């Protein structure tokens, strides 16, 4: 049985992965709040941005945490197509949940459907990412911990969508995002503690890409995307601000001689 190290770089990867989860959650919640203030094409675009940010943030959290994952007695590579598929699943399934909330007429029903869908999407992303692992040995899972990780994902997703529906103040959204980041991180490490590896030493070269060849540059790229998108959302005026600007312009035009 190989010894599993979940934090090969100490607290660096857990802290960075938590920050990625919190930033993605904050951005996703903020975009969902913006979407609910609008209608038509604008609502759709904000919801797409929310799904992309939340899905990307959760995926980046997972693989930043995986930078610190190691198994004694074997190297670790990643299957590139499966890893990219896990990112696509994260964005698409989270998108289904976000759109269910954004366009649902019955809030309770929309919240339950959106939370369940988004939570399952988060869990699917996690275990697809784990399926992309290539190592000399066999990976086993504790079914109880796997089930617990899925329950945590569904509860976290439902809580996040509830916050999007009921919390609008930026400070409150920030607080909800910190909690959501903690919940997503808890889901990840619960799933990781479910893992055990039976190492089978071999001289056969592993297929796939190493962490530094593929996961690290992709995680850095997606992290940069989150920061740039955060700046865009922060600088973009809200519906109330646009209405205030329009009212001020009309008042100026009326007062003009």
PDB file of C-alpha atoms in Angstrom:
ATOM      1  CA  UNK A   1       0.000   0.000   0.000  1.00  0.00           C
ATOM      2  CA  UNK A   2       1.529   3.303  -1.073  1.00  0.00           C
ATOM      3  CA  UNK A   3       1.730   6.205   1.379  1.00  0.00           C
ATOM      4  CA  UNK A   4      -0.425   9.123   0.209  1.00  0.00           C
ATOM      5  CA  UNK A   5       0.762  12.685   0.720  1.00  0.00           C
ATOM      6  CA  UNK A   6      -2.009  15.268   0.302  1.00  0.00           C
ATOM      7  CA  UNK A   7       0.184  18.306   0.970  1.00  0.00           C
ATOM      8  CA  UNK A   8       3.642  17.713  -0.462  1.00  0.00           C
ATOM      9  CA  UNK A   9       4.335  21.475  -0.349  1.00  0.00           C
ATOM     10  CA  UNK A  10       2.951  21.991   3.147  1.00  0.00           C
ATOM     11  CA  UNK A  11       0.090  24.461   3.513  1.00  0.00           C
ATOM     12  CA  UNK A  12       0.808  26.128   0.147  1.00  0.00           C
ATOM     13  CA  UNK A  13      -1.481  24.020  -2.063  1.00  0.00           C
ATOM     14  CA  UNK A  14      -4.395  23.735   0.438  1.00  0.00           C
ATOM     15  CA  UNK A  15      -4.413  27.506   0.968  1.00  0.00           C
ATOM     16  CA  UNK A  16      -4.077  28.346  -2.735  1.00  0.00           C
ATOM     17  CA  UNK A  17      -6.767  25.830  -3.677  1.00  0.00           C
ATOM     18  CA  UNK A  18      -9.106  27.331  -1.063  1.00  0.00           C
ATOM     19  CA  UNK A  19      -8.475  30.813  -2.485  1.00  0.00           C
ATOM     20  CA  UNK A  20      -9.311  29.567  -5.982  1.00  0.00           C
ATOM     21  CA  UNK A  21     -12.553  28.024  -4.727  1.00  0.00           C
ATOM     22  CA  UNK A  22     -13.498  31.194  -2.839  1.00  0.00           C
ATOM     23  CA  UNK A  23     -12.693  33.490  -5.795  1.00  0.00           C
ATOM     24  CA  UNK A  24     -14.636  31.287  -8.222  1.00  0.00           C
ATOM     25  CA  UNK A  25     -17.574  31.166  -5.795  1.00  0.00           C
ATOM     26  CA  UNK A  26     -17.535  34.942  -5.273  1.00  0.00           C
ATOM     27  CA  UNK A  27     -17.459  35.575  -8.993  1.00  0.00           C
ATOM     28  CA  UNK A  28     -20.160  33.017  -9.718  1.00  0.00           C
ATOM     29  CA  UNK A  29     -22.438  34.387  -6.997  1.00  0.00           C
ATOM     30  CA  UNK A  30     -21.871  37.990  -8.028  1.00  0.00           C
ATOM     31  CA  UNK A  31     -22.643  37.209 -11.669  1.00  0.00           C
ATOM     32  CA  UNK A  32     -25.788  35.313 -10.674  1.00  0.00           C
ATOM     33  CA  UNK A  33     -26.945  38.292  -8.602  1.00  0.00           C
ATOM     34  CA  UNK A  34     -26.312  40.545 -11.615  1.00  0.00           C
ATOM     35  CA  UNK A  35     -28.267  38.131 -13.820  1.00  0.00           C
ATOM     36  CA  UNK A  36     -31.297  38.217 -11.531  1.00  0.00           C
ATOM     37  CA  UNK A  37     -31.329  42.024 -11.798  1.00  0.00           C
ATOM     38  CA  UNK A  38     -31.659  41.890 -15.590  1.00  0.00           C
ATOM     39  CA  UNK A  39     -33.624  40.073 -18.283  1.00  0.00           C
ATOM     40  CA  UNK A  40     -33.316  38.830 -21.864  1.00  0.00           C
ATOM     41  CA  UNK A  41     -29.884  38.501 -23.427  1.00  0.00           C
ATOM     42  CA  UNK A  42     -28.178  40.286 -20.563  1.00  0.00           C
ATOM     43  CA  UNK A  43     -29.464  37.720 -18.049  1.00  0.00           C
ATOM     44  CA  UNK A  44     -28.308  34.862 -20.252  1.00  0.00           C
ATOM     45  CA  UNK A  45     -24.827  36.346 -20.639  1.00  0.00           C
ATOM     46  CA  UNK A  46     -24.434  36.933 -16.901  1.00  0.00           C
ATOM     47  CA  UNK A  47     -25.535  33.356 -16.174  1.00  0.00           C
ATOM     48  CA  UNK A  48     -23.041  31.978 -18.704  1.00  0.00           C
ATOM     49  CA  UNK A  49     -20.311  34.028 -17.017  1.00  0.00           C
ATOM     50  CA  UNK A  50     -21.453  32.765 -13.601  1.00  0.00           C
ATOM     51  CA  UNK A  51     -21.361  29.121 -14.721  1.00  0.00           C
ATOM     52  CA  UNK A  52     -17.942  29.542 -16.348  1.00  0.00           C
ATOM     53  CA  UNK A  53     -16.490  31.274 -13.288  1.00  0.00           C
ATOM     54  CA  UNK A  54     -17.933  28.837 -10.760  1.00  0.00           C
ATOM     55  CA  UNK A  55     -17.061  25.738 -12.789  1.00  0.00           C
ATOM     56  CA  UNK A  56     -13.572  27.008 -13.574  1.00  0.00           C
ATOM     57  CA  UNK A  57     -12.963  28.032  -9.959  1.00  0.00           C
ATOM     58  CA  UNK A  58     -13.958  24.617  -8.617  1.00  0.00           C
ATOM     59  CA  UNK A  59     -11.873  22.798 -11.237  1.00  0.00           C
ATOM     60  CA  UNK A  60      -8.857  25.011 -10.541  1.00  0.00           C
ATOM     61  CA  UNK A  61      -9.284  24.404  -6.809  1.00  0.00           C
ATOM     62  CA  UNK A  62      -9.210  20.639  -7.370  1.00  0.00           C
ATOM     63  CA  UNK A  63      -6.092  20.575  -9.506  1.00  0.00           C
ATOM     64  CA  UNK A  64      -4.177  23.169  -7.496  1.00  0.00           C
ATOM     65  CA  UNK A  65      -4.781  20.865  -4.514  1.00  0.00           C
ATOM     66  CA  UNK A  66      -3.627  17.936  -6.661  1.00  0.00           C
ATOM     67  CA  UNK A  67      -0.270  19.682  -7.203  1.00  0.00           C
ATOM     68  CA  UNK A  68       0.484  18.653  -3.629  1.00  0.00           C
ATOM     69  CA  UNK A  69      -0.718  15.065  -4.036  1.00  0.00           C
ATOM     70  CA  UNK A  70       1.824  12.264  -4.188  1.00  0.00           C
ATOM     71  CA  UNK A  71       2.057   8.509  -3.705  1.00  0.00           C
ATOM     72  CA  UNK A  72       5.237   6.875  -2.453  1.00  0.00           C
ATOM     73  CA  UNK A  73       6.672   4.300  -4.829  1.00  0.00           C
ATOM     74  CA  UNK A  74       5.204   5.694  -8.051  1.00  0.00           C
ATOM     75  CA  UNK A  75       5.142   8.783 -10.237  1.00  0.00           C
ATOM     76  CA  UNK A  76       1.806  10.363 -11.173  1.00  0.00           C
ATOM     77  CA  UNK A  77       0.739  11.395 -14.661  1.00  0.00           C
ATOM     78  CA  UNK A  78      -2.611  12.655 -15.985  1.00  0.00           C
ATOM     79  CA  UNK A  79      -4.673  11.586 -18.972  1.00  0.00           C
ATOM     80  CA  UNK A  80      -5.073  14.870 -20.864  1.00  0.00           C
ATOM     81  CA  UNK A  81      -8.462  14.233 -22.590  1.00  0.00           C
ATOM     82  CA  UNK A  82     -10.078  13.038 -19.338  1.00  0.00           C
ATOM     83  CA  UNK A  83      -8.697  16.023 -17.432  1.00  0.00           C
ATOM     84  CA  UNK A  84     -10.092  18.449 -20.004  1.00  0.00           C
ATOM     85  CA  UNK A  85     -13.397  16.553 -19.965  1.00  0.00           C
ATOM     86  CA  UNK A  86     -13.600  17.074 -16.212  1.00  0.00           C
ATOM     87  CA  UNK A  87     -13.291  20.842 -16.786  1.00  0.00           C
ATOM     88  CA  UNK A  88     -16.018  20.770 -19.443  1.00  0.00           C
ATOM     89  CA  UNK A  89     -18.316  18.747 -17.164  1.00  0.00           C
ATOM     90  CA  UNK A  90     -17.750  21.200 -14.309  1.00  0.00           C
ATOM     91  CA  UNK A  91     -18.762  24.198 -16.437  1.00  0.00           C
ATOM     92  CA  UNK A  92     -21.704  22.551 -18.232  1.00  0.00           C
ATOM     93  CA  UNK A  93     -23.339  20.866 -15.250  1.00  0.00           C
ATOM     94  CA  UNK A  94     -22.835  23.892 -13.009  1.00  0.00           C
ATOM     95  CA  UNK A  95     -24.367  25.888 -15.872  1.00  0.00           C
ATOM     96  CA  UNK A  96     -27.505  23.731 -15.780  1.00  0.00           C
ATOM     97  CA  UNK A  97     -27.882  24.445 -12.073  1.00  0.00           C
ATOM     98  CA  UNK A  98     -27.257  28.177 -12.446  1.00  0.00           C
ATOM     99  CA  UNK A  99     -29.741  28.490 -15.322  1.00  0.00           C
ATOM    100  CA  UNK A 100     -32.344  26.536 -13.324  1.00  0.00           C
ATOM    101  CA  UNK A 101     -32.105  29.205 -10.635  1.00  0.00           C
ATOM    102  CA  UNK A 102     -31.832  32.099 -13.078  1.00  0.00           C
ATOM    103  CA  UNK A 103     -34.979  31.204 -15.061  1.00  0.00           C
ATOM    104  CA  UNK A 104     -37.019  29.209 -12.530  1.00  0.00           C
ATOM    105  CA  UNK A 105     -40.386  30.640 -11.451  1.00  0.00           C
ATOM    106  CA  UNK A 106     -40.732  28.522  -8.302  1.00  0.00           C
ATOM    107  CA  UNK A 107     -37.743  29.501  -6.177  1.00  0.00           C
ATOM    108  CA  UNK A 108     -37.802  26.511  -3.856  1.00  0.00           C
ATOM    109  CA  UNK A 109     -38.104  24.012  -6.700  1.00  0.00           C
ATOM    110  CA  UNK A 110     -35.443  25.809  -8.750  1.00  0.00           C
ATOM    111  CA  UNK A 111     -33.109  25.895  -5.762  1.00  0.00           C
ATOM    112  CA  UNK A 112     -33.491  22.160  -5.092  1.00  0.00           C
ATOM    113  CA  UNK A 113     -33.007  21.227  -8.751  1.00  0.00           C
ATOM    114  CA  UNK A 114     -30.121  23.661  -9.190  1.00  0.00           C
ATOM    115  CA  UNK A 115     -28.385  22.586  -5.971  1.00  0.00           C
ATOM    116  CA  UNK A 116     -28.705  18.882  -6.743  1.00  0.00           C
ATOM    117  CA  UNK A 117     -27.521  19.316 -10.341  1.00  0.00           C
ATOM    118  CA  UNK A 118     -24.627  21.598  -9.446  1.00  0.00           C
ATOM    119  CA  UNK A 119     -23.528  19.391  -6.545  1.00  0.00           C
ATOM    120  CA  UNK A 120     -23.521  16.278  -8.710  1.00  0.00           C
ATOM    121  CA  UNK A 121     -21.595  18.244 -11.321  1.00  0.00           C
ATOM    122  CA  UNK A 122     -18.933  19.216  -8.781  1.00  0.00           C
ATOM    123  CA  UNK A 123     -18.620  15.607  -7.600  1.00  0.00           C
ATOM    124  CA  UNK A 124     -18.502  14.329 -11.191  1.00  0.00           C
ATOM    125  CA  UNK A 125     -15.704  16.766 -11.986  1.00  0.00           C
ATOM    126  CA  UNK A 126     -13.752  15.579  -8.951  1.00  0.00           C
ATOM    127  CA  UNK A 127     -14.000  11.872  -9.717  1.00  0.00           C
ATOM    128  CA  UNK A 128     -13.426  12.350 -13.453  1.00  0.00           C
ATOM    129  CA  UNK A 129     -10.265  14.228 -12.506  1.00  0.00           C
ATOM    130  CA  UNK A 130      -9.271  11.317 -10.267  1.00  0.00           C
ATOM    131  CA  UNK A 131     -10.012   8.868 -13.095  1.00  0.00           C
ATOM    132  CA  UNK A 132      -7.443  10.790 -15.152  1.00  0.00           C
ATOM    133  CA  UNK A 133      -4.682   9.705 -12.741  1.00  0.00           C
ATOM    134  CA  UNK A 134      -2.073   7.407 -14.217  1.00  0.00           C
ATOM    135  CA  UNK A 135       0.249   5.631 -11.758  1.00  0.00           C
ATOM    136  CA  UNK A 136       1.892   2.277 -11.157  1.00  0.00           C
ATOM    137  CA  UNK A 137      -0.778   0.607  -9.092  1.00  0.00           C
ATOM    138  CA  UNK A 138      -4.517   0.441  -8.433  1.00  0.00           C
ATOM    139  CA  UNK A 139      -6.672   3.167  -6.909  1.00  0.00           C
ATOM    140  CA  UNK A 140      -9.373   2.121  -4.426  1.00  0.00           C
ATOM    141  CA  UNK A 141     -12.128   4.175  -2.776  1.00  0.00           C
ATOM    142  CA  UNK A 142     -13.949   4.014   0.551  1.00  0.00           C
ATOM    143  CA  UNK A 143     -17.650   4.055  -0.511  1.00  0.00           C
ATOM    144  CA  UNK A 144     -18.775   5.783   2.702  1.00  0.00           C
ATOM    145  CA  UNK A 145     -16.373   8.694   2.242  1.00  0.00           C
ATOM    146  CA  UNK A 146     -17.233   8.947  -1.452  1.00  0.00           C
ATOM    147  CA  UNK A 147     -20.915   9.211  -0.563  1.00  0.00           C
ATOM    148  CA  UNK A 148     -20.147  11.804   2.113  1.00  0.00           C
ATOM    149  CA  UNK A 149     -18.163  13.886  -0.384  1.00  0.00           C
ATOM    150  CA  UNK A 150     -21.139  13.903  -2.779  1.00  0.00           C
ATOM    151  CA  UNK A 151     -23.509  14.967   0.021  1.00  0.00           C
ATOM    152  CA  UNK A 152     -21.120  17.803   0.943  1.00  0.00           C
ATOM    153  CA  UNK A 153     -20.994  18.898  -2.722  1.00  0.00           C
ATOM    154  CA  UNK A 154     -24.806  19.018  -3.008  1.00  0.00           C
ATOM    155  CA  UNK A 155     -25.206  20.914   0.286  1.00  0.00           C
ATOM    156  CA  UNK A 156     -22.465  23.386  -0.671  1.00  0.00           C
ATOM    157  CA  UNK A 157     -23.979  23.997  -4.118  1.00  0.00           C
ATOM    158  CA  UNK A 158     -27.485  24.457  -2.701  1.00  0.00           C
ATOM    159  CA  UNK A 159     -26.190  26.901  -0.085  1.00  0.00           C
ATOM    160  CA  UNK A 160     -24.319  28.874  -2.747  1.00  0.00           C
ATOM    161  CA  UNK A 161     -27.383  29.155  -4.989  1.00  0.00           C
ATOM    162  CA  UNK A 162     -29.533  30.126  -1.997  1.00  0.00           C
ATOM    163  CA  UNK A 163     -27.044  32.909  -1.288  1.00  0.00           C
ATOM    164  CA  UNK A 164     -27.291  34.070  -4.913  1.00  0.00           C
ATOM    165  CA  UNK A 165     -31.081  34.289  -4.596  1.00  0.00           C
ATOM    166  CA  UNK A 166     -31.204  35.938  -1.188  1.00  0.00           C
ATOM    167  CA  UNK A 167     -27.981  37.907  -0.673  1.00  0.00           C
ATOM    168  CA  UNK A 168     -27.155  40.986  -2.735  1.00  0.00           C
ATOM    169  CA  UNK A 169     -24.829  43.133  -0.632  1.00  0.00           C
ATOM    170  CA  UNK A 170     -21.208  42.711  -1.834  1.00  0.00           C
ATOM    171  CA  UNK A 171     -19.924  42.147   1.724  1.00  0.00           C
ATOM    172  CA  UNK A 172     -22.527  39.423   2.307  1.00  0.00           C
ATOM    173  CA  UNK A 173     -21.625  37.793  -1.014  1.00  0.00           C
ATOM    174  CA  UNK A 174     -17.956  37.839   0.017  1.00  0.00           C
ATOM    175  CA  UNK A 175     -18.813  36.117   3.284  1.00  0.00           C
ATOM    176  CA  UNK A 176     -20.926  33.505   1.518  1.00  0.00           C
ATOM    177  CA  UNK A 177     -18.057  32.889  -0.916  1.00  0.00           C
ATOM    178  CA  UNK A 178     -15.616  32.199   1.917  1.00  0.00           C
ATOM    179  CA  UNK A 179     -18.037  29.633   3.325  1.00  0.00           C
ATOM    180  CA  UNK A 180     -18.601  28.126  -0.130  1.00  0.00           C
ATOM    181  CA  UNK A 181     -14.833  27.900  -0.676  1.00  0.00           C
ATOM    182  CA  UNK A 182     -14.484  26.048   2.616  1.00  0.00           C
ATOM    183  CA  UNK A 183     -17.300  23.666   1.673  1.00  0.00           C
ATOM    184  CA  UNK A 184     -15.788  22.910  -1.750  1.00  0.00           C
ATOM    185  CA  UNK A 185     -12.371  22.322  -0.190  1.00  0.00           C
ATOM    186  CA  UNK A 186     -13.959  20.035   2.404  1.00  0.00           C
ATOM    187  CA  UNK A 187     -15.635  18.063  -0.374  1.00  0.00           C
ATOM    188  CA  UNK A 188     -12.318  17.699  -2.200  1.00  0.00           C
ATOM    189  CA  UNK A 189     -10.318  16.487   0.782  1.00  0.00           C
ATOM    190  CA  UNK A 190     -13.123  14.190   1.931  1.00  0.00           C
ATOM    191  CA  UNK A 191     -12.966  12.588  -1.502  1.00  0.00           C
ATOM    192  CA  UNK A 192      -9.182  12.399  -1.308  1.00  0.00           C
ATOM    193  CA  UNK A 193      -9.247  10.725   2.102  1.00  0.00           C
ATOM    194  CA  UNK A 194     -11.466   8.075   0.496  1.00  0.00           C
ATOM    195  CA  UNK A 195      -8.524   7.111  -1.735  1.00  0.00           C
ATOM    196  CA  UNK A 196      -6.045   4.324  -1.134  1.00  0.00           C
ATOM    197  CA  UNK A 197      -3.463   3.073  -3.629  1.00  0.00           C
ATOM    198  CA  UNK A 198      -2.048  -0.413  -4.029  1.00  0.00           C
ATOM    199  CA  UNK A 199       1.329   0.300  -5.631  1.00  0.00           C
ATOM    200  CA  UNK A 200       2.701  -2.154  -8.197  1.00  0.00           C
ATOM    201  CA  UNK A 201       6.288  -1.059  -9.007  1.00  0.00           C
ATOM    202  CA  UNK A 202       7.050  -1.120 -12.711  1.00  0.00           C
ATOM    203  CA  UNK A 203       9.666   0.181 -15.133  1.00  0.00           C
ATOM    204  CA  UNK A 204       7.045   0.777 -17.824  1.00  0.00           C
ATOM    205  CA  UNK A 205       6.758   4.463 -18.659  1.00  0.00           C
ATOM    206  CA  UNK A 206       3.471   6.014 -17.559  1.00  0.00           C
ATOM    207  CA  UNK A 207       1.153   7.416 -20.212  1.00  0.00           C
ATOM    208  CA  UNK A 208      -0.109  10.986 -20.034  1.00  0.00           C
ATOM    209  CA  UNK A 209       1.398  14.283 -18.919  1.00  0.00           C
ATOM    210  CA  UNK A 210       3.151  15.134 -15.676  1.00  0.00           C
ATOM    211  CA  UNK A 211       1.763  17.688 -13.251  1.00  0.00           C
ATOM    212  CA  UNK A 212       4.240  20.378 -14.266  1.00  0.00           C
ATOM    213  CA  UNK A 213       3.824  19.699 -17.987  1.00  0.00           C
ATOM    214  CA  UNK A 214       0.040  20.079 -18.038  1.00  0.00           C
ATOM    215  CA  UNK A 215      -1.798  20.686 -14.766  1.00  0.00           C
ATOM    216  CA  UNK A 216       0.360  23.557 -13.479  1.00  0.00           C
ATOM    217  CA  UNK A 217       0.254  25.766 -16.609  1.00  0.00           C
ATOM    218  CA  UNK A 218      -3.467  25.086 -17.126  1.00  0.00           C
ATOM    219  CA  UNK A 219      -4.263  25.924 -13.490  1.00  0.00           C
ATOM    220  CA  UNK A 220      -2.228  29.141 -13.733  1.00  0.00           C
ATOM    221  CA  UNK A 221      -4.042  30.091 -16.947  1.00  0.00           C
ATOM    222  CA  UNK A 222      -7.495  29.474 -15.493  1.00  0.00           C
ATOM    223  CA  UNK A 223      -6.544  31.261 -12.278  1.00  0.00           C
ATOM    224  CA  UNK A 224      -5.528  34.294 -14.346  1.00  0.00           C
ATOM    225  CA  UNK A 225      -8.866  34.094 -16.175  1.00  0.00           C
ATOM    226  CA  UNK A 226     -10.678  34.249 -12.821  1.00  0.00           C
ATOM    227  CA  UNK A 227      -8.737  37.318 -11.721  1.00  0.00           C
ATOM    228  CA  UNK A 228      -9.323  39.156 -15.024  1.00  0.00           C
ATOM    229  CA  UNK A 229     -13.029  38.291 -15.011  1.00  0.00           C
ATOM    230  CA  UNK A 230     -13.277  39.423 -11.373  1.00  0.00           C
ATOM    231  CA  UNK A 231     -11.851  42.811 -12.359  1.00  0.00           C
ATOM    232  CA  UNK A 232     -14.323  43.082 -15.253  1.00  0.00           C
ATOM    233  CA  UNK A 233     -17.301  42.297 -13.019  1.00  0.00           C
ATOM    234  CA  UNK A 234     -16.093  44.678 -10.308  1.00  0.00           C
ATOM    235  CA  UNK A 235     -15.788  47.532 -12.820  1.00  0.00           C
ATOM    236  CA  UNK A 236     -19.057  46.756 -14.632  1.00  0.00           C
ATOM    237  CA  UNK A 237     -21.923  48.969 -13.377  1.00  0.00           C
ATOM    238  CA  UNK A 238     -24.903  47.279 -11.735  1.00  0.00           C
ATOM    239  CA  UNK A 239     -28.491  47.685 -12.956  1.00  0.00           C
ATOM    240  CA  UNK A 240     -29.131  50.227 -10.188  1.00  0.00           C
ATOM    241  CA  UNK A 241     -26.049  52.220 -11.138  1.00  0.00           C
ATOM    242  CA  UNK A 242     -27.062  52.257 -14.808  1.00  0.00           C
ATOM    243  CA  UNK A 243     -30.552  53.417 -13.848  1.00  0.00           C
ATOM    244  CA  UNK A 244     -29.051  56.149 -11.653  1.00  0.00           C
ATOM    245  CA  UNK A 245     -26.799  57.296 -14.514  1.00  0.00           C
ATOM    246  CA  UNK A 246     -29.730  57.372 -16.920  1.00  0.00           C
ATOM    247  CA  UNK A 247     -31.843  59.347 -14.444  1.00  0.00           C
ATOM    248  CA  UNK A 248     -28.997  61.819 -13.899  1.00  0.00           C
ATOM    249  CA  UNK A 249     -28.608  62.278 -17.666  1.00  0.00           C
ATOM    250  CA  UNK A 250     -32.344  62.931 -18.094  1.00  0.00           C
ATOM    251  CA  UNK A 251     -32.250  65.424 -15.240  1.00  0.00           C
ATOM    252  CA  UNK A 252     -29.282  67.180 -16.823  1.00  0.00           C
ATOM    253  CA  UNK A 253     -31.014  67.355 -20.211  1.00  0.00           C
ATOM    254  CA  UNK A 254     -34.213  68.713 -18.625  1.00  0.00           C
ATOM    255  CA  UNK A 255     -32.293  71.379 -16.685  1.00  0.00           C
ATOM    256  CA  UNK A 256     -30.318  72.453 -19.747  1.00  0.00           C
ATOM    257  CA  UNK A 257     -31.579  75.724 -21.416  1.00  0.00           C
TER     258      UNK A 257
END
